[in-house]
Amino acid sequence: MPVKKVFIVEDDDDIRLLIEYILNNDQYEVHLFANATVLQTNLSELPNLIVLDINLPDGNGIEICRQLKTNKRTSHIPVVLMSAHRNKRDIAGYQLADDFISKPFNIDHFKAAVDRYLLAS
Amino acid sequence: MTGIQYPQDLLTLQSIFEGIDDAIFCHDLEMHITHWNPAARRLFGYSEEEIIGEPVYLLIPHDRQQEKDLMMRDVMAGKRIGNFKSIRQTREGIEIPVSITISPVRNSEGQIVGSSQIVRSIAEDYAAEERKARLAAIVENSDDAIVGKNLMGIITSWNLGAQNMFGYTEQEVIGKHISLLIPPDRLDEEDIIIGNIRQGKKVDHFQTIRKTKDGRLLHISLTVSPIRNGAGDIIGASKIARNITAQKEADRAIAKSIERMEILSSISKSINENLDLKHILQKVTDATTRLTGADFGAFFYNRVDQRGESYWLYTISGVPRSEFEHFPMPPITDVFHPTFSGKGVIRVDDITKDPRYGENDPYFGMLKGHLSVASYLAVPVMTHSGNIIGGLFLGHKDAGIFKDEHEDLVVTVASQAAVAIENSRLFEEVTELSKRKDQFIALASHELKTPLTSMSGFLQVLQRSVPDGIAKNFAEKALRQLAKLSELINDLFDISKIQAGKMQLNLEPFDLSELLREIADSFQQAHSTYELVMAIETDLLVNGDKMRLEQVLANLLNNAVKYAPDEKEIRLDASRTKDEVVVYVKDKGPGILPENQQQIFGQFYRVKEQERKISGLGLGLYISKDIIDRHGGKIWVESTPGEGSTFAFSLPLFKNQN
């Protein structure tokens, strides 16, 4: 069984470092991208989960999520949105995503949210 | 008179003397009264006893005593004076008009020994005559035209007022038919009036038009009454005509002023109530066009876009917009230029004859091939600081249409328009600033949370990896402070959304009691030293936004902790009435003074006594109130200082349609 992969798209270096630390284990691979463009170029091999920051320097996470969900090739991949909004309901189009993480987050909750998609099946 | 021969005759004369209605008295040559009949007593007021032997001058007003001496000369000459009109005075000094007949009295020798006087009061005749004279004077001098006519319509009398009003002299009209004064289209009226008069009816305040000698038409108010002869038969009519032309004109002027006032006030209203510039200026253009009676009006105003480039906008009135479609802005012609360069108002009776006009196209500059303009009125629209921001242009195809009053009106409206434009610009600026503020706060809250996220994350990692002790304890404290910071940022963001009216509720029916328990659990976890005492009924169905209601409850609970830090018991109660769900959060803190209870739900309000001790922006209750208000509920506080506070809110109970 191939190792499962999660793509993290987050422009802040320290938050990427933090997420890498939290998710560091041998059960799945964590791929970190600093912006939307890098994500797009690395979609040749599809991940099992994408965690997307909404405010990216080169794009809007909601828009990227919409593209992923409307593309047949990627529409099956769960997407977890991440933003400074207190509640997903503050975000127009939040229904497109499978889950939402509000920043700042509890690291245990963050890991649990990722594990739910990668370890469940 | 024959000599008195028989006592019977004497008796007869005596009874006549006493019974007659005329006053009769005699006096001797010494002018002392010798005889006095009862009628004399009645007329003059003196009794016989009083007056016999008294001088006759008692009866004569001081200024007429000479008259008596003159009359006596005639009497002494044997003459009789009949019906001499004079004045006599009574015992009370009242002067009465009288007719006097004086005859000499002779003795048996035929010598004149005195005079007899018969005096008749003519006070009534006199009064009637005076009344008649006075009436005639009134009629003659009245400003109203008073005209008499017979039933054939022939003029029989004509006063000075009629002469002044209609221009005909008495000699010119007496004997002429009344239709002389009636305009041809109103000749029927006379038949109707005469018809009424024949039936003895009066025609009152009939407003009509009559014609003067020189052909002018007058608005008059007519009152026509029948004239009857002594037998009561109607023999003619008297007409009183009052010239109400001035009144009519005044009425028209007033109506016009009222219309203008209404238009002006509607402009003011529009300016005050409306911030949409296009709408206001259309109104201003329409109103000035109407007020001046112009064929068309146009309002050009200068706008500066965000790149600092100026361009022209306009509104028009009186002509279809298509007439202006190809017109980008007023060309800088000699006609237009002065208005936009602050040279003041330009009013020209005929612009085609103006020297400035000849230099340029002969068609008002902007209306080539469409509208011809002679009368021209252009008023600059200027701010208080004197900047020209536009101009109002009015035109009419005929010359000499615009007068002083029109110019005044347009100047007034132009100054109001200037206010409107300035207000609108300010409003746009404020709106723009407010939008940028909201964008800034949204960005700021996002930017603030990014470092907060990594700090919080690293601290959590630290807190989990260090052994129990001071380091772990400090990490926990730091995390709690970070959580507060994060809440403050959320509050700021919410406020900007509330003010921008952008806070949306996501309503769904749910059981509030479940949410309350969840919140209680997480509260208990976070504040393990506090005891949360709960009495929560089940089935508290509401139609609400879970997240926002959670926010309200979290805020109320956190306030209880914040403002009553030493009291470890907090009560959370929730119950249901017929139509409402009510939730109470009760602390045992110091309470809130009555004067502060109303204000604490205001923005940035913080209880002053505690301002220094307790952190916060004073936004929590304001946001909570906004959230509860939007749910159609109420939020309030009950508190007695020293006995704690109870914050409560109610929400409408959700009733399933089924």
CSV table of C-alpha atoms in Angstrom, one decimal, chain A residues 5-118:
chain,number,residue,atom,x,y,z
A,5,LYS,CA,0.4,12.1,1.0
A,6,VAL,CA,-0.8,15.5,2.3
A,7,PHE,CA,-0.1,18.8,0.5
A,8,ILE,CA,0.1,21.8,2.8
A,9,VAL,CA,-0.2,25.2,1.0
A,10,GLU,CA,0.8,28.0,3.5
A,11,ASP,CA,2.8,31.1,2.7
A,12,ASP,CA,4.1,31.8,6.2
A,13,ASP,CA,7.4,30.1,6.8
A,14,ASP,CA,7.0,29.6,10.5
A,15,ILE,CA,3.5,28.2,10.2
A,16,ARG,CA,4.8,25.8,7.6
A,17,LEU,CA,7.6,24.8,9.9
A,18,LEU,CA,5.1,24.3,12.7
A,19,ILE,CA,2.8,22.1,10.6
A,20,GLU,CA,5.8,20.1,9.4
A,21,TYR,CA,6.7,19.4,13.0
A,22,ILE,CA,3.1,18.6,14.1
A,23,LEU,CA,2.6,16.1,11.2
A,24,ASN,CA,6.0,14.6,11.4
A,25,ASN,CA,5.5,10.8,11.5
A,26,ASP,CA,6.1,7.8,9.4
A,27,GLN,CA,2.4,7.2,8.5
A,28,TYR,CA,2.2,9.7,5.7
A,29,GLU,CA,4.2,12.1,3.6
A,30,VAL,CA,3.9,15.9,4.2
A,31,HIS,CA,4.6,18.1,1.2
A,32,LEU,CA,4.8,21.8,1.9
A,33,PHE,CA,4.2,24.6,-0.7
A,34,ALA,CA,4.6,28.3,-0.1
A,35,ASN,CA,2.1,29.4,-2.7
A,36,ALA,CA,-0.6,28.4,-5.2
A,37,THR,CA,1.8,28.3,-8.2
A,38,VAL,CA,4.1,25.7,-6.6
A,39,LEU,CA,1.0,23.6,-5.8
A,40,GLN,CA,-0.2,23.7,-9.4
A,41,THR,CA,3.1,22.5,-10.7
A,42,ASN,CA,3.2,19.6,-8.3
A,43,LEU,CA,-0.2,18.2,-9.0
A,44,SER,CA,1.2,15.6,-11.4
A,45,GLU,CA,1.1,13.2,-8.6
A,46,LEU,CA,-2.1,13.6,-6.6
A,47,PRO,CA,-2.2,13.7,-2.8
A,48,ASN,CA,-4.7,12.2,-0.5
A,49,LEU,CA,-5.5,15.5,1.2
A,50,ILE,CA,-4.9,19.2,0.6
A,51,VAL,CA,-4.7,21.7,3.4
A,52,LEU,CA,-5.1,25.2,1.9
A,53,ASP,CA,-4.5,28.6,3.4
A,54,ILE,CA,-7.1,31.0,2.1
A,55,ASN,CA,-4.9,34.1,1.8
A,56,LEU,CA,-2.1,33.2,-0.5
A,57,PRO,CA,0.2,35.7,-2.2
A,58,ASP,CA,-0.7,34.5,-5.7
A,59,GLY,CA,-4.3,33.3,-5.2
A,60,ASN,CA,-7.3,32.8,-3.2
A,61,GLY,CA,-7.7,29.4,-1.4
A,62,ILE,CA,-11.4,29.4,-2.1
A,63,GLU,CA,-10.8,29.8,-5.8
A,64,ILE,CA,-8.1,27.1,-5.9
A,65,CYS,CA,-10.5,24.8,-3.9
A,66,ARG,CA,-13.2,25.5,-6.5
A,67,GLN,CA,-10.9,24.6,-9.3
A,68,LEU,CA,-9.8,21.4,-7.6
A,69,LYS,CA,-13.4,20.4,-6.9
A,70,THR,CA,-14.6,21.1,-10.5
A,71,ASN,CA,-11.7,19.3,-12.1
A,72,LYS,CA,-12.5,15.6,-12.6
A,73,ARG,CA,-8.9,14.6,-12.0
A,74,THR,CA,-8.9,16.3,-8.5
A,75,SER,CA,-12.5,16.5,-7.4
A,76,HIS,CA,-12.2,13.4,-5.2
A,77,ILE,CA,-9.4,14.9,-3.1
A,78,PRO,CA,-10.5,16.2,0.3
A,79,VAL,CA,-9.6,19.9,0.9
A,80,VAL,CA,-9.3,21.4,4.3
A,81,LEU,CA,-9.3,25.2,4.3
A,82,MET,CA,-7.3,27.2,6.8
A,83,SER,CA,-7.7,30.9,7.6
A,84,ALA,CA,-7.7,33.6,10.3
A,85,HIS,CA,-11.5,33.7,10.1
A,86,ARG,CA,-13.1,32.7,13.4
A,87,ASN,CA,-15.7,30.6,11.7
A,88,LYS,CA,-16.1,28.9,8.3
A,89,ARG,CA,-19.4,30.7,8.0
A,90,ASP,CA,-17.6,34.0,7.6
A,91,ILE,CA,-16.1,32.7,4.4
A,92,ALA,CA,-18.1,32.9,1.2
A,93,GLY,CA,-17.9,29.5,-0.5
A,94,TYR,CA,-16.8,27.5,2.5
A,95,GLN,CA,-19.2,24.7,1.5
A,96,LEU,CA,-16.8,23.8,-1.3
A,97,ALA,CA,-14.3,22.5,1.2
A,98,ASP,CA,-14.5,19.4,3.3
A,99,ASP,CA,-13.3,21.0,6.5
A,100,PHE,CA,-12.1,24.2,8.0
A,101,ILE,CA,-9.4,25.1,10.5
A,102,SER,CA,-9.4,28.5,12.2
A,103,LYS,CA,-6.1,30.2,13.0
A,104,PRO,CA,-4.6,30.2,15.5
A,105,PHE,CA,-5.3,26.5,16.0
A,106,ASN,CA,-4.9,23.9,18.7
A,107,ILE,CA,-2.1,21.7,17.4
A,108,ASP,CA,-3.9,18.5,18.6
A,109,HIS,CA,-7.1,19.5,16.7
A,110,PHE,CA,-5.0,20.3,13.6
A,111,LYS,CA,-3.4,16.9,13.7
A,112,ALA,CA,-6.7,15.2,14.4
A,113,ALA,CA,-8.3,16.9,11.4
A,114,VAL,CA,-5.5,15.7,9.1
A,115,ASP,CA,-5.4,12.2,10.6
A,116,ARG,CA,-9.2,11.9,10.0
A,117,TYR,CA,-8.7,12.0,6.3
A,118,LEU,CA,-5.4,10.1,6.0
